[in-house]
Each structure stands twice: as structure tokens, then as C-alpha cells.
Amino acid sequence: MLVQRIGYGSEEDVIQNLKDAGCGQETIACFMRCMEQDDREGQLRSLEEHRRCILDRVHEGERQIGCLDYLVYQISRERGDKEGVV
């Protein structure tokens, strides 16, 4: 059985893993279709695309944190100037 070849006990286990990884219904359906067709390249493309999306969100979050950190730095620096600390 295809599911067992990738180390899972059932299709439900595979689907749950994809959900836990944040995959939406479209990604899950694509992955399962590829699995049924024994299309490993399609499976990998689907997973890599989802991974790229997650990584893009991580990078956007990092950029946002950088903006917040800079604002905190500016406010702290201004407060230090007013207190006579440079």
C-alpha cells in the first residue's frame, strides 16, 4: 500500500500530518492525488511549495520584529537622552 511505503499506517495519518503542518485542503488534495498516482515528484513539489510559503511567512515575521525592535530602540534612546544618558 502506498501509505505504508512512506511510513504511515493509514491515509488518515498522512492527512493529519499534512493538517498539522498547516496544509490547506487544496494542498492536501493535491498531495493525496499524487500519492494515489505514485507521483513522488508531485508529492515533493507540493510539500516544497507549502514549505516555501511557511518560510516566506517566517521571513515576513522576522522583518516585522526588526521594525518593532528598531522602534523600541529609538524610544529607549530618546528616553535616555531626556534623562541625560547618551
Coordinates of C-alpha atoms in Angstrom, one line a residue:
M1 CA 0.0 0.0 0.0
L2 CA 1.3 3.5 -0.9
V3 CA 0.6 4.9 2.5
Q4 CA 2.8 2.3 4.2
R5 CA 5.6 2.9 1.8
I6 CA 6.1 6.3 3.2
G7 CA 5.9 5.1 6.7
Y8 CA 2.3 5.7 7.7
G9 CA -0.4 3.4 9.0
S10 CA -3.3 4.9 7.1
E11 CA -4.4 7.7 4.8
E12 CA -5.9 9.4 7.8
D13 CA -2.4 9.6 9.4
V14 CA -1.0 11.2 6.3
I15 CA -3.8 13.7 6.1
Q16 CA -3.5 14.5 9.8
N17 CA 0.3 15.1 9.4
L18 CA -0.4 17.5 6.5
K19 CA -3.0 19.3 8.6
D20 CA -0.6 19.6 11.5
A21 CA 1.9 21.0 9.0
G22 CA -0.6 23.7 8.2
C23 CA -1.6 22.4 4.8
G24 CA -4.9 23.6 3.4
Q25 CA -7.5 21.4 1.7
E26 CA -6.1 22.2 -1.8
T27 CA -2.6 21.1 -0.8
I28 CA -3.8 18.0 0.9
A29 CA -5.9 17.0 -2.1
C30 CA -3.0 17.6 -4.5
F31 CA -0.7 15.5 -2.3
M32 CA -3.2 12.7 -1.9
R33 CA -3.8 12.7 -5.7
C34 CA -0.1 12.4 -6.3
M35 CA 0.2 9.7 -3.7
E36 CA -2.6 7.7 -5.4
Q37 CA -0.8 8.1 -8.8
D38 CA 2.5 7.1 -7.2
D39 CA 3.8 10.5 -8.3
R40 CA 6.6 11.1 -5.8
E41 CA 7.9 14.2 -7.7
G42 CA 4.4 15.7 -7.4
Q43 CA 4.3 15.0 -3.7
L44 CA 7.6 16.6 -3.2
R45 CA 6.7 19.6 -5.3
S46 CA 3.5 20.0 -3.2
L47 CA 5.4 19.8 0.1
E48 CA 8.2 22.1 -1.1
E49 CA 5.7 24.7 -2.2
H50 CA 4.0 24.7 1.2
R51 CA 7.3 24.8 2.9
R52 CA 8.3 27.9 0.9
C53 CA 5.0 29.6 1.8
I54 CA 5.7 28.9 5.5
L55 CA 9.2 30.2 5.2
D56 CA 8.0 33.4 3.5
R57 CA 5.7 34.0 6.4
V58 CA 8.6 33.4 8.9
H59 CA 10.8 35.9 7.0
E60 CA 7.9 38.4 7.0
G61 CA 7.5 38.0 10.7
E62 CA 11.3 38.5 11.2
R63 CA 11.1 41.7 9.2
Q64 CA 8.2 42.9 11.4
I65 CA 10.1 42.0 14.6
G66 CA 13.0 44.0 13.2
C67 CA 10.8 47.0 12.7
L68 CA 9.4 46.8 16.2
D69 CA 12.9 46.4 17.7
Y70 CA 14.1 49.5 15.9
L71 CA 11.1 51.5 17.2
V72 CA 11.8 50.2 20.8
Y73 CA 15.5 51.2 20.3
Q74 CA 14.5 54.7 19.1
I75 CA 12.1 55.2 22.0
S76 CA 14.6 53.9 24.6
R77 CA 17.4 56.1 23.1
E78 CA 15.2 59.2 23.2
R79 CA 14.2 58.5 26.8
G80 CA 17.9 58.1 27.7
D81 CA 18.7 61.5 26.0
K82 CA 16.0 63.2 28.1
E83 CA 17.4 61.7 31.3
G84 CA 20.9 62.9 30.4
V85 CA 22.1 59.5 29.4
V86 CA 23.6 59.0 25.9

